[in-house]
Amino acid sequence: MKKENSISRRSFLKSSALAGAAGVVGTGGAASILTSCGGAGSEGGNAQGGGANKPLKEAGSYYVPELPDMATDGKELKAGIIGCGGRGSGAAFNWLNAANGVTITALGDTFKDRIDGLAGKLKAEKNIDIPESMRFTGLDAYKQVIDSGVDVVIIATPPNFRPIHFQYATEKGVHSFLEKPICVDPVGYRMIVATARLAQAKNLCVITGTQRHHQRSYVESYKQIMNGAIGEITGGNVYWNQSMLWFRERQAGWSDCEWMIRDWVNWKWLSGDHIVEQHVHNIDVFTWFSGLKPVKATGFGSRQRRITGDQYDNFSVDFTMENGIHLHSMCRQTDGCTNNVSEFIQGTKGSWNSDSMEIKDLAGNVIWKYDKEAEKKQYKQTDPYTLEHVNWINHIRSGKPIDQASETAVANMMAIMGRESAYTGSETTWDTITASTIDYLPKDIDLAQKMDMSGFTVPVPGKPLEKK
């Protein structure tokens, strides 16, 4: 077996300086607020016509990112890309468009064709030439990218690998951008939380790909709600219902592992299933706005239409939050059905809906609405995927650390919690799932050899009917 074609999270944890910390991270406590040494954000005004509101949080006590069109000029920054597929390639150009004086010097991916594809785009569109000596292939390519002298790393591999890559980058003192989701199981969650603590100790800047945190309409909505525009939050609904995503049918010559990694979005061990891989965005909005974590989840799901992989087509989960309020989470990837990608939050005085970016009072009157046209007039850059990098670069250049991984980990774990409830048909609690030994990484992952595929089956909850 070639070294670059095998990986073991178990051996990595055993040899890592963080192995002990990853195993003993506390699983209780409220969701942490995104923190920065740069201080708190700006004050949000009252909703129009809403009268005096009692703030949920005082202005200055919560983080609000500054979102200019481009990052402030400063020291030159070299980035390495780990994962050169669609999202990694997109993030690479988001990084380059976010600031002057930034470049990309190293690329890594499991497959060479992915690396060469991104390298060709960088040369054609940005005149950035990545030499062959800085193109690293294989399952351990992340180490070579991180060790190549980069200042930052953009981690956009299949989600199961992200905790490992984040840990190695942090131990090496490299700033990380983690595409969401940042883990797929409880073992990965604890690894992320422990690594985030180390990143804080090293004054590193860590941003995650929950781009709604850098979408001005969401940020302004958050400020309004913190300022009391809808009163105390009493519950909500979050949705990601859309058509089927892409898939890759197996090609001649592909090993078991190569097929699954190329088709990663359809395999639960790689993506975490779509409630984790995609729907985490919507769940994250509720945990961000409410500042709450879940106590328990009861969910169900099923599969009818998926063509490859071992995931579900749909999930419906009832979450009970730590103060007793409920969140209903719904997600589906099926052609020919009604689509809905949005969040709704109800409060004692009114409600907010992301679909229209409006706040209504209890009588249904619109008392605040985000002005998208005004944003277009005021700013040249309105893409939240690029603004993520603007904020990241500004934190790095100003020397003001930021830790978004700890906050994203809560929403990510909440999605895992809902998934496991649906898979098993049992109620899942926060304390139980965060302490669980569930580890989705196969023991025999190998690019060159056959793998035991018997474990990759669609979960069936409950038990058969008992015949009398």
GROMACS .gro file of C-alpha atoms in nm:
model
  468
    1MET     CA    1   0.000   0.000   0.000
    2LYS     CA    2   0.140   0.339  -0.097
    3LYS     CA    3   0.155   0.597   0.175
    4GLU     CA    4  -0.034   0.858  -0.023
    5ASN     CA    5  -0.320   0.618  -0.088
    6SER     CA    6  -0.421   0.544   0.268
    7ILE     CA    7  -0.540   0.740   0.567
    8SER     CA    8  -0.652   0.662   0.919
    9ARG     CA    9  -0.820   0.912   1.147
   10ARG     CA   10  -0.767   0.668   1.429
   11SER     CA   11  -0.389   0.659   1.387
   12PHE     CA   12  -0.388   1.034   1.328
   13LEU     CA   13  -0.571   1.096   1.654
   14LYS     CA   14  -0.343   0.856   1.838
   15SER     CA   15  -0.028   1.034   1.724
   16SER     CA   16  -0.162   1.386   1.747
   17ALA     CA   17  -0.086   1.626   2.026
   18LEU     CA   18  -0.460   1.692   2.042
   19ALA     CA   19  -0.565   1.330   2.084
   20GLY     CA   20  -0.635   1.367   2.454
   21ALA     CA   21  -0.819   1.695   2.411
   22ALA     CA   22  -1.039   1.553   2.136
   23GLY     CA   23  -1.158   1.281   2.366
   24VAL     CA   24  -1.245   1.497   2.664
   25VAL     CA   25  -1.413   1.802   2.512
   26GLY     CA   26  -1.716   1.899   2.721
   27THR     CA   27  -2.046   1.829   2.555
   28GLY     CA   28  -2.272   2.061   2.750
   29GLY     CA   29  -2.315   2.435   2.767
   30ALA     CA   30  -2.478   2.692   2.546
   31ALA     CA   31  -2.376   2.754   2.187
   32SER     CA   32  -2.080   2.987   2.176
   33ILE     CA   33  -2.100   3.323   2.011
   34LEU     CA   34  -1.859   3.395   1.727
   35THR     CA   35  -1.572   3.576   1.891
   36SER     CA   36  -1.305   3.815   1.778
   37CYS     CA   37  -1.040   4.017   1.949
   38GLY     CA   38  -1.159   4.299   1.728
   39GLY     CA   39  -1.452   4.370   1.958
   40ALA     CA   40  -1.824   4.367   1.898
   41GLY     CA   41  -2.025   4.481   1.604
   42SER     CA   42  -2.231   4.785   1.528
   43GLU     CA   43  -2.570   4.862   1.675
   44GLY     CA   44  -2.888   4.764   1.494
   45GLY     CA   45  -3.180   5.006   1.485
   46ASN     CA   46  -3.540   4.945   1.582
   47ALA     CA   47  -3.774   4.796   1.326
   48GLN     CA   48  -3.972   5.064   1.149
   49GLY     CA   49  -4.294   5.142   1.328
   50GLY     CA   50  -4.216   4.891   1.602
   51GLY     CA   51  -4.170   5.139   1.883
   52ALA     CA   52  -3.918   5.087   2.157
   53ASN     CA   53  -3.787   4.732   2.168
   54LYS     CA   54  -3.614   4.548   2.446
   55PRO     CA   55  -3.291   4.414   2.294
   56LEU     CA   56  -3.228   4.041   2.311
   57LYS     CA   57  -2.860   4.132   2.330
   58GLU     CA   58  -2.713   4.474   2.389
   59ALA     CA   59  -2.537   4.627   2.090
   60GLY     CA   60  -2.165   4.567   2.129
   61SER     CA   61  -2.212   4.229   2.297
   62TYR     CA   62  -2.236   4.028   1.974
   63TYR     CA   63  -2.020   3.995   1.667
   64VAL     CA   64  -2.110   4.169   1.342
   65PRO     CA   65  -1.861   4.141   1.054
   66GLU     CA   66  -1.746   4.441   0.859
   67LEU     CA   67  -1.827   4.372   0.494
   68PRO     CA   68  -1.658   4.619   0.258
   69ASP     CA   69  -1.623   4.539  -0.111
   70MET     CA   70  -1.262   4.430  -0.070
   71ALA     CA   71  -1.027   4.358   0.215
   72THR     CA   72  -0.788   4.628   0.333
   73ASP     CA   73  -0.446   4.615   0.170
   74GLY     CA   74  -0.172   4.461   0.379
   75LYS     CA   75   0.089   4.190   0.386
   76GLU     CA   76   0.093   3.947   0.099
   77LEU     CA   77  -0.079   3.616   0.170
   78LYS     CA   78  -0.018   3.281   0.005
   79ALA     CA   79  -0.300   3.027   0.001
   80GLY     CA   80  -0.308   2.654  -0.052
   81ILE     CA   81  -0.621   2.480  -0.181
   82ILE     CA   82  -0.706   2.135  -0.043
   83GLY     CA   83  -0.986   1.990  -0.254
   84CYS     CA   84  -0.992   2.120  -0.611
   85GLY     CA   85  -1.344   2.020  -0.716
   86GLY     CA   86  -1.633   2.257  -0.774
   87ARG     CA   87  -1.645   2.422  -0.431
   88GLY     CA   88  -1.268   2.431  -0.389
   89SER     CA   89  -1.229   2.592  -0.730
   90GLY     CA   90  -1.503   2.842  -0.649
   91ALA     CA   91  -1.344   2.928  -0.316
   92ALA     CA   92  -1.007   2.974  -0.484
   93PHE     CA   93  -1.148   3.251  -0.705
   94ASN     CA   94  -1.348   3.398  -0.414
   95TRP     CA   95  -1.015   3.429  -0.229
   96LEU     CA   96  -0.843   3.598  -0.524
   97ASN     CA   97  -1.133   3.840  -0.579
   98ALA     CA   98  -1.150   3.943  -0.214
   99ALA     CA   99  -0.828   4.143  -0.188
  100ASN     CA  100  -0.515   4.274  -0.349
  101GLY     CA  101  -0.187   4.107  -0.261
  102VAL     CA  102  -0.322   3.754  -0.227
  103THR     CA  103  -0.228   3.454  -0.438
  104ILE     CA  104  -0.241   3.076  -0.455
  105THR     CA  105   0.082   2.878  -0.449
  106ALA     CA  106  -0.015   2.515  -0.385
  107LEU     CA  107  -0.293   2.275  -0.485
  108GLY     CA  108  -0.386   1.939  -0.337
  109ASP     CA  109  -0.651   1.682  -0.419
  110THR     CA  110  -0.704   1.307  -0.414
  111PHE     CA  111  -0.709   1.309  -0.794
  112LYS     CA  112  -0.466   1.473  -1.035
  113ASP     CA  113  -0.729   1.564  -1.295
  114ARG     CA  114  -0.900   1.786  -1.036
  115ILE     CA  115  -0.574   1.964  -0.959
  116ASP     CA  116  -0.484   2.014  -1.323
  117GLY     CA  117  -0.834   2.145  -1.396
  118LEU     CA  118  -0.807   2.418  -1.132
  119ALA     CA  119  -0.448   2.494  -1.227
  120GLY     CA  120  -0.560   2.551  -1.585
  121LYS     CA  121  -0.833   2.792  -1.475
  122LEU     CA  122  -0.595   2.986  -1.253
  123LYS     CA  123  -0.350   3.026  -1.540
  124ALA     CA  124  -0.616   3.122  -1.795
  125GLU     CA  125  -0.816   3.362  -1.577
  126LYS     CA  126  -0.569   3.498  -1.321
  127ASN     CA  127  -0.229   3.430  -1.483
  128ILE     CA  128  -0.126   3.229  -1.177
  129ASP     CA  129   0.107   2.945  -1.269
  130ILE     CA  130   0.114   2.654  -1.025
  131PRO     CA  131   0.424   2.445  -1.103
  132GLU     CA  132   0.406   2.066  -1.098
  133SER     CA  133   0.621   2.068  -0.784
  134MET     CA  134   0.339   2.247  -0.600
  135ARG     CA  135   0.061   2.014  -0.715
  136PHE     CA  136   0.011   1.736  -0.462
  137THR     CA  137  -0.196   1.425  -0.525
  138GLY     CA  138  -0.332   1.157  -0.290
  139LEU     CA  139  -0.510   1.122   0.040
  140ASP     CA  140  -0.220   1.280   0.227
  141ALA     CA  141  -0.181   1.571  -0.016
  142TYR     CA  142  -0.313   1.805   0.255
  143LYS     CA  143   0.009   1.764   0.453
  144GLN     CA  144   0.221   1.862   0.155
  145VAL     CA  145   0.007   2.167   0.079
  146ILE     CA  146   0.017   2.286   0.441
  147ASP     CA  147   0.392   2.221   0.468
  148SER     CA  148   0.467   2.404   0.142
  149GLY     CA  149   0.498   2.748   0.302
  150VAL     CA  150   0.143   2.878   0.268
  151ASP     CA  151  -0.003   3.133   0.510
  152VAL     CA  152  -0.361   3.010   0.480
  153VAL     CA  153  -0.538   2.698   0.362
  154ILE     CA  154  -0.879   2.661   0.201
  155ILE     CA  155  -1.021   2.321   0.297
  156ALA     CA  156  -1.287   2.206   0.052
  157THR     CA  157  -1.243   1.829   0.048
  158PRO     CA  158  -1.532   1.589   0.112
  159PRO     CA  159  -1.651   1.678   0.464
  160ASN     CA  160  -1.531   1.365   0.647
  161PHE     CA  161  -1.170   1.470   0.590
  162ARG     CA  162  -1.206   1.830   0.710
  163PRO     CA  163  -1.144   1.771   1.083
  164ILE     CA  164  -0.815   1.596   1.001
  165HIS     CA  165  -0.703   1.872   0.766
  166PHE     CA  166  -0.805   2.150   1.006
  167GLN     CA  167  -0.615   1.985   1.290
  168TYR     CA  168  -0.295   1.950   1.088
  169ALA     CA  169  -0.315   2.309   0.959
  170THR     CA  170  -0.370   2.444   1.310
  171GLU     CA  171  -0.083   2.245   1.457
  172LYS     CA  172   0.136   2.398   1.185
  173GLY     CA  173   0.014   2.751   1.260
  174VAL     CA  174  -0.175   2.804   0.935
  175HIS     CA  175  -0.503   3.002   0.915
  176SER     CA  176  -0.797   2.792   0.790
  177PHE     CA  177  -1.106   2.844   0.581
  178LEU     CA  178  -1.330   2.541   0.639
  179GLU     CA  179  -1.604   2.478   0.389
  180LYS     CA  180  -1.921   2.354   0.554
  181PRO     CA  181  -2.007   2.106   0.691
  182ILE     CA  182  -1.698   2.082   0.906
  183CYS     CA  183  -1.762   1.727   1.030
  184VAL     CA  184  -1.997   1.433   0.968
  185ASP     CA  185  -1.997   1.242   1.299
  186PRO     CA  186  -1.943   1.289   1.675
  187VAL     CA  187  -1.575   1.188   1.657
  188GLY     CA  188  -1.517   1.458   1.397
  189TYR     CA  189  -1.717   1.708   1.601
  190ARG     CA  190  -1.499   1.662   1.907
  191MET     CA  191  -1.191   1.688   1.690
  192ILE     CA  192  -1.315   2.020   1.546
  193VAL     CA  193  -1.395   2.164   1.890
  194ALA     CA  194  -1.056   2.066   2.030
  195THR     CA  195  -0.876   2.207   1.726
  196ALA     CA  196  -1.072   2.533   1.747
  197ARG     CA  197  -0.944   2.574   2.103
  198LEU     CA  198  -0.590   2.525   1.983
  199ALA     CA  199  -0.646   2.776   1.702
  200GLN     CA  200  -0.765   3.029   1.960
  201ALA     CA  201  -0.454   2.968   2.170
  202LYS     CA  202  -0.239   3.026   1.862
  203ASN     CA  203  -0.427   3.346   1.766
  204LEU     CA  204  -0.527   3.204   1.430
  205CYS     CA  205  -0.816   3.318   1.211
  206VAL     CA  206  -1.070   3.050   1.123
  207ILE     CA  207  -1.369   3.114   0.899
  208THR     CA  208  -1.624   2.855   0.788
  209GLY     CA  209  -1.832   2.834   0.472
  210THR     CA  210  -2.162   2.927   0.635
  211GLN     CA  211  -2.186   3.221   0.398
  212ARG     CA  212  -2.508   3.359   0.541
  213HIS     CA  213  -2.292   3.502   0.821
  214HIS     CA  214  -2.139   3.720   0.549
  215GLN     CA  215  -2.455   3.796   0.353
  216ARG     CA  216  -2.556   4.153   0.433
  217SER     CA  217  -2.930   4.081   0.431
  218TYR     CA  218  -2.885   3.812   0.697
  219VAL     CA  219  -2.645   4.024   0.902
  220GLU     CA  220  -2.887   4.316   0.904
  221SER     CA  221  -3.177   4.084   0.990
  222TYR     CA  222  -2.974   3.945   1.278
  223LYS     CA  223  -2.910   4.296   1.409
  224GLN     CA  224  -3.281   4.378   1.393
  225ILE     CA  225  -3.374   4.063   1.585
  226MET     CA  226  -3.102   4.120   1.844
  227ASN     CA  227  -3.243   4.468   1.888
  228GLY     CA  228  -3.581   4.316   1.980
  229ALA     CA  229  -3.774   4.363   1.658
  230ILE     CA  230  -3.965   4.035   1.693
  231GLY     CA  231  -3.941   4.009   2.071
  232GLU     CA  232  -3.829   3.689   2.240
  233ILE     CA  233  -3.777   3.402   1.996
  234THR     CA  234  -4.042   3.131   2.046
  235GLY     CA  235  -3.969   2.889   1.761
  236GLY     CA  236  -3.906   2.852   1.393
  237ASN     CA  237  -3.897   2.648   1.074
  238VAL     CA  238  -3.600   2.590   0.844
  239TYR     CA  239  -3.610   2.437   0.497
  240TRP     CA  240  -3.386   2.316   0.218
  241ASN     CA  241  -3.614   2.141  -0.030
  242GLN     CA  242  -3.477   2.119  -0.385
  243SER     CA  243  -3.430   1.888  -0.682
  244MET     CA  244  -3.184   1.601  -0.685
  245LEU     CA  245  -2.816   1.693  -0.673
  246TRP     CA  246  -2.547   1.565  -0.908
  247PHE     CA  247  -2.415   1.209  -0.902
  248ARG     CA  248  -2.138   1.008  -1.068
  249GLU     CA  249  -2.202   0.662  -1.206
  250ARG     CA  250  -1.912   0.425  -1.163
  251GLN     CA  251  -1.662   0.419  -1.448
  252ALA     CA  252  -1.440   0.133  -1.561
  253GLY     CA  253  -1.111   0.134  -1.375
  254TRP     CA  254  -1.239   0.318  -1.068
  255SER     CA  255  -1.171   0.145  -0.738
  256ASP     CA  256  -1.440   0.130  -0.471
  257CYS     CA  257  -1.284   0.424  -0.289
  258GLU     CA  258  -1.229   0.635  -0.602
  259TRP     CA  259  -1.590   0.593  -0.707
  260MET     CA  260  -1.725   0.695  -0.368
  261ILE     CA  261  -1.496   0.999  -0.339
  262ARG     CA  262  -1.582   1.116  -0.691
  263ASP     CA  263  -1.951   1.063  -0.605
  264TRP     CA  264  -1.900   1.188  -0.249
  265VAL     CA  265  -2.216   1.398  -0.212
  266ASN     CA  266  -2.427   1.079  -0.224
  267TRP     CA  267  -2.244   0.876   0.043
  268LYS     CA  268  -2.318   0.933   0.408
  269TRP     CA  269  -1.964   0.858   0.529
  270LEU     CA  270  -1.824   1.131   0.305
  271SER     CA  271  -2.094   1.400   0.309
  272GLY     CA  272  -2.285   1.325   0.629
  273ASP     CA  273  -2.605   1.303   0.419
  274HIS     CA  274  -2.771   1.616   0.284
  275ILE     CA  275  -2.921   1.721   0.617
  276VAL     CA  276  -2.561   1.775   0.726
  277GLU     CA  277  -2.392   1.864   0.398
  278GLN     CA  278  -2.649   2.117   0.275
  279HIS     CA  279  -2.927   2.178   0.527
  280VAL     CA  280  -2.672   2.279   0.793
  281HIS     CA  281  -2.694   2.628   0.638
  282ASN     CA  282  -3.054   2.671   0.750
  283ILE     CA  283  -3.007   2.506   1.087
  284ASP     CA  284  -2.709   2.734   1.142
  285VAL     CA  285  -2.925   3.043   1.089
  286PHE     CA  286  -3.149   2.940   1.377
  287THR     CA  287  -2.864   2.857   1.616
  288TRP     CA  288  -2.693   3.184   1.519
  289PHE     CA  289  -3.001   3.402   1.568
  290SER     CA  290  -3.126   3.225   1.881
  291GLY     CA  291  -2.791   3.151   2.048
  292LEU     CA  292  -2.936   2.815   2.152
  293LYS     CA  293  -2.829   2.455   2.116
  294PRO     CA  294  -3.069   2.159   2.095
  295VAL     CA  295  -3.149   1.928   2.385
  296LYS     CA  296  -3.314   1.651   2.185
  297ALA     CA  297  -3.434   1.561   1.838
  298THR     CA  298  -3.702   1.332   1.697
  299GLY     CA  299  -3.685   1.281   1.324
  300PHE     CA  300  -3.771   1.063   1.030
  301GLY     CA  301  -3.661   1.033   0.671
  302SER     CA  302  -3.670   0.803   0.370
  303ARG     CA  303  -3.528   0.721   0.030
  304GLN     CA  304  -3.727   0.679  -0.290
  305ARG     CA  305  -3.543   0.842  -0.580
  306ARG     CA  306  -3.168   0.856  -0.519
  307ILE     CA  307  -2.961   0.680  -0.788
  308THR     CA  308  -2.624   0.623  -0.621
  309GLY     CA  309  -2.489   0.615  -0.266
  310ASP     CA  310  -2.658   0.521   0.060
  311GLN     CA  311  -2.831   0.842   0.171
  312TYR     CA  312  -3.190   0.948   0.227
  313ASP     CA  313  -3.392   1.169  -0.006
  314ASN     CA  314  -3.568   1.357   0.275
  315PHE     CA  315  -3.564   1.439   0.645
  316SER     CA  316  -3.811   1.596   0.887
  317VAL     CA  317  -3.688   1.667   1.239
  318ASP     CA  318  -3.843   1.825   1.547
  319PHE     CA  319  -3.573   1.983   1.763
  320THR     CA  320  -3.634   2.082   2.124
  321MET     CA  321  -3.398   2.364   2.217
  322GLU     CA  322  -3.241   2.416   2.559
  323ASN     CA  323  -3.503   2.671   2.669
  324GLY     CA  324  -3.792   2.447   2.561
  325ILE     CA  325  -3.885   2.608   2.229
  326HIS     CA  326  -3.910   2.398   1.914
  327LEU     CA  327  -3.753   2.418   1.569
  328HIS     CA  328  -3.891   2.219   1.276
  329SER     CA  329  -3.628   2.122   1.020
  330MET     CA  330  -3.722   1.990   0.675
  331CYS     CA  331  -3.500   1.902   0.380
  332ARG     CA  332  -3.550   1.710   0.056
  333GLN     CA  333  -3.360   1.644  -0.268
  334THR     CA  334  -3.616   1.510  -0.515
  335ASP     CA  335  -3.709   1.618  -0.867
  336GLY     CA  336  -4.067   1.722  -0.937
  337CYS     CA  337  -4.152   1.843  -0.587
  338THR     CA  338  -4.216   2.185  -0.434
  339ASN     CA  339  -3.891   2.364  -0.353
  340ASN     CA  340  -3.823   2.591  -0.057
  341VAL     CA  341  -3.488   2.715   0.075
  342SER     CA  342  -3.556   2.953   0.362
  343GLU     CA  343  -3.577   3.017   0.734
  344PHE     CA  344  -3.866   3.144   0.944
  345ILE     CA  345  -3.834   3.261   1.304
  346GLN     CA  346  -4.131   3.344   1.527
  347GLY     CA  347  -4.113   3.580   1.822
  348THR     CA  348  -4.345   3.721   2.085
  349LYS     CA  349  -4.387   4.048   1.891
  350GLY     CA  350  -4.355   3.933   1.533
  351SER     CA  351  -4.174   3.711   1.284
  352TRP     CA  352  -3.889   3.712   1.033
  353ASN     CA  353  -3.880   3.531   0.701
  354SER     CA  354  -3.560   3.500   0.499
  355ASP     CA  355  -3.751   3.432   0.177
  356SER     CA  356  -3.869   3.792   0.169
  357MET     CA  357  -3.618   3.932   0.419
  358GLU     CA  358  -3.907   4.092   0.607
  359ILE     CA  359  -4.010   4.136   0.966
  360LYS     CA  360  -4.384   4.140   1.035
  361ASP     CA  361  -4.572   4.225   1.351
  362LEU     CA  362  -4.831   3.988   1.496
  363ALA     CA  363  -5.101   4.142   1.279
  364GLY     CA  364  -4.905   4.059   0.963
  365ASN     CA  365  -4.791   4.416   0.889
  366VAL     CA  366  -4.443   4.451   0.739
  367ILE     CA  367  -4.245   4.666   0.983
  368TRP     CA  368  -3.898   4.611   0.835
  369LYS     CA  369  -3.764   4.488   0.502
  370TYR     CA  370  -3.409   4.457   0.379
  371ASP     CA  371  -3.342   4.687   0.083
  372LYS     CA  372  -3.152   4.479  -0.174
  373GLU     CA  373  -3.153   4.760  -0.430
  374ALA     CA  374  -2.988   4.996  -0.182
  375GLU     CA  375  -2.718   4.737  -0.123
  376LYS     CA  376  -2.649   4.714  -0.495
  377LYS     CA  377  -2.614   5.092  -0.514
  378GLN     CA  378  -2.386   5.114  -0.210
  379TYR     CA  379  -2.162   4.815  -0.278
  380LYS     CA  380  -1.992   4.662  -0.580
  381GLN     CA  381  -1.942   4.325  -0.413
  382THR     CA  382  -2.261   4.152  -0.302
  383ASP     CA  383  -2.150   3.789  -0.327
  384PRO     CA  384  -2.140   3.637   0.025
  385TYR     CA  385  -1.898   3.366  -0.092
  386THR     CA  386  -1.645   3.640  -0.167
  387LEU     CA  387  -1.733   3.848   0.139
  388GLU     CA  388  -1.640   3.547   0.358
  389HIS     CA  389  -1.287   3.588   0.232
  390VAL     CA  390  -1.292   3.966   0.263
  391ASN     CA  391  -1.368   3.929   0.633
  392TRP     CA  392  -1.114   3.647   0.678
  393ILE     CA  393  -0.834   3.845   0.514
  394ASN     CA  394  -0.917   4.157   0.716
  395HIS     CA  395  -0.892   3.959   1.041
  396ILE     CA  396  -0.560   3.807   0.936
  397ARG     CA  397  -0.408   4.136   0.824
  398SER     CA  398  -0.527   4.324   1.131
  399GLY     CA  399  -0.402   4.055   1.367
  400LYS     CA  400  -0.748   4.009   1.521
  401PRO     CA  401  -0.817   3.635   1.560
  402ILE     CA  402  -1.158   3.494   1.484
  403ASP     CA  403  -1.301   3.149   1.558
  404GLN     CA  404  -1.606   3.056   1.353
  405ALA     CA  405  -1.544   2.682   1.383
  406SER     CA  406  -1.677   2.659   1.740
  407GLU     CA  407  -2.008   2.817   1.646
  408THR     CA  408  -2.049   2.622   1.324
  409ALA     CA  409  -1.976   2.300   1.515
  410VAL     CA  410  -2.297   2.346   1.715
  411ALA     CA  411  -2.518   2.373   1.406
  412ASN     CA  412  -2.323   2.092   1.241
  413MET     CA  413  -2.371   1.866   1.542
  414MET     CA  414  -2.740   1.957   1.553
  415ALA     CA  415  -2.776   1.833   1.194
  416ILE     CA  416  -2.592   1.511   1.285
  417MET     CA  417  -2.825   1.471   1.582
  418GLY     CA  418  -3.132   1.497   1.358
  419ARG     CA  419  -2.986   1.259   1.103
  420GLU     CA  420  -2.913   0.990   1.360
  421SER     CA  421  -3.265   1.019   1.500
  422ALA     CA  422  -3.409   0.969   1.151
  423TYR     CA  423  -3.176   0.678   1.076
  424THR     CA  424  -3.264   0.495   1.398
  425GLY     CA  425  -3.620   0.609   1.462
  426SER     CA  426  -3.519   0.696   1.818
  427GLU     CA  427  -3.510   1.023   2.008
  428THR     CA  428  -3.155   1.156   2.015
  429THR     CA  429  -3.022   1.381   2.291
  430TRP     CA  430  -2.741   1.635   2.269
  431ASP     CA  431  -2.548   1.490   2.562
  432THR     CA  432  -2.565   1.137   2.422
  433ILE     CA  433  -2.477   1.220   2.062
  434THR     CA  434  -2.187   1.454   2.142
  435ALA     CA  435  -2.030   1.184   2.360
  436SER     CA  436  -2.100   0.908   2.106
  437THR     CA  437  -1.826   0.693   1.951
  438ILE     CA  438  -1.999   0.701   1.609
  439ASP     CA  439  -1.720   0.731   1.351
  440TYR     CA  440  -1.813   0.722   0.981
  441LEU     CA  441  -1.455   0.686   0.849
  442PRO     CA  442  -1.415   0.334   0.704
  443LYS     CA  443  -1.136   0.127   0.857
  444ASP     CA  444  -1.015   0.003   0.519
  445ILE     CA  445  -1.016   0.320   0.309
  446ASP     CA  446  -0.767   0.270   0.029
  447LEU     CA  447  -0.759   0.416  -0.320
  448ALA     CA  448  -0.593   0.113  -0.478
  449GLN     CA  449  -0.752  -0.187  -0.307
  450LYS     CA  450  -1.104  -0.327  -0.286
  451MET     CA  451  -1.304  -0.217   0.016
  452ASP     CA  452  -1.571  -0.395   0.214
  453MET     CA  453  -1.883  -0.236   0.065
  454SER     CA  454  -2.128  -0.437   0.277
  455GLY     CA  455  -2.157  -0.161   0.535
  456PHE     CA  456  -2.270   0.107   0.290
  457THR     CA  457  -2.643   0.046   0.314
  458VAL     CA  458  -2.946   0.271   0.341
  459PRO     CA  459  -3.051   0.297   0.710
  460VAL     CA  460  -3.389   0.146   0.803
  461PRO     CA  461  -3.533   0.280   1.130
  462GLY     CA  462  -3.726   0.082   1.388
  463LYS     CA  463  -3.782  -0.291   1.368
  464PRO     CA  464  -4.009  -0.528   1.172
  465LEU     CA  465  -4.366  -0.586   1.278
  466GLU     CA  466  -4.378  -0.864   1.534
  467LYS     CA  467  -4.618  -1.134   1.422
  468LYS     CA  468  -4.841  -1.280   1.692
   0.00000   0.00000   0.00000
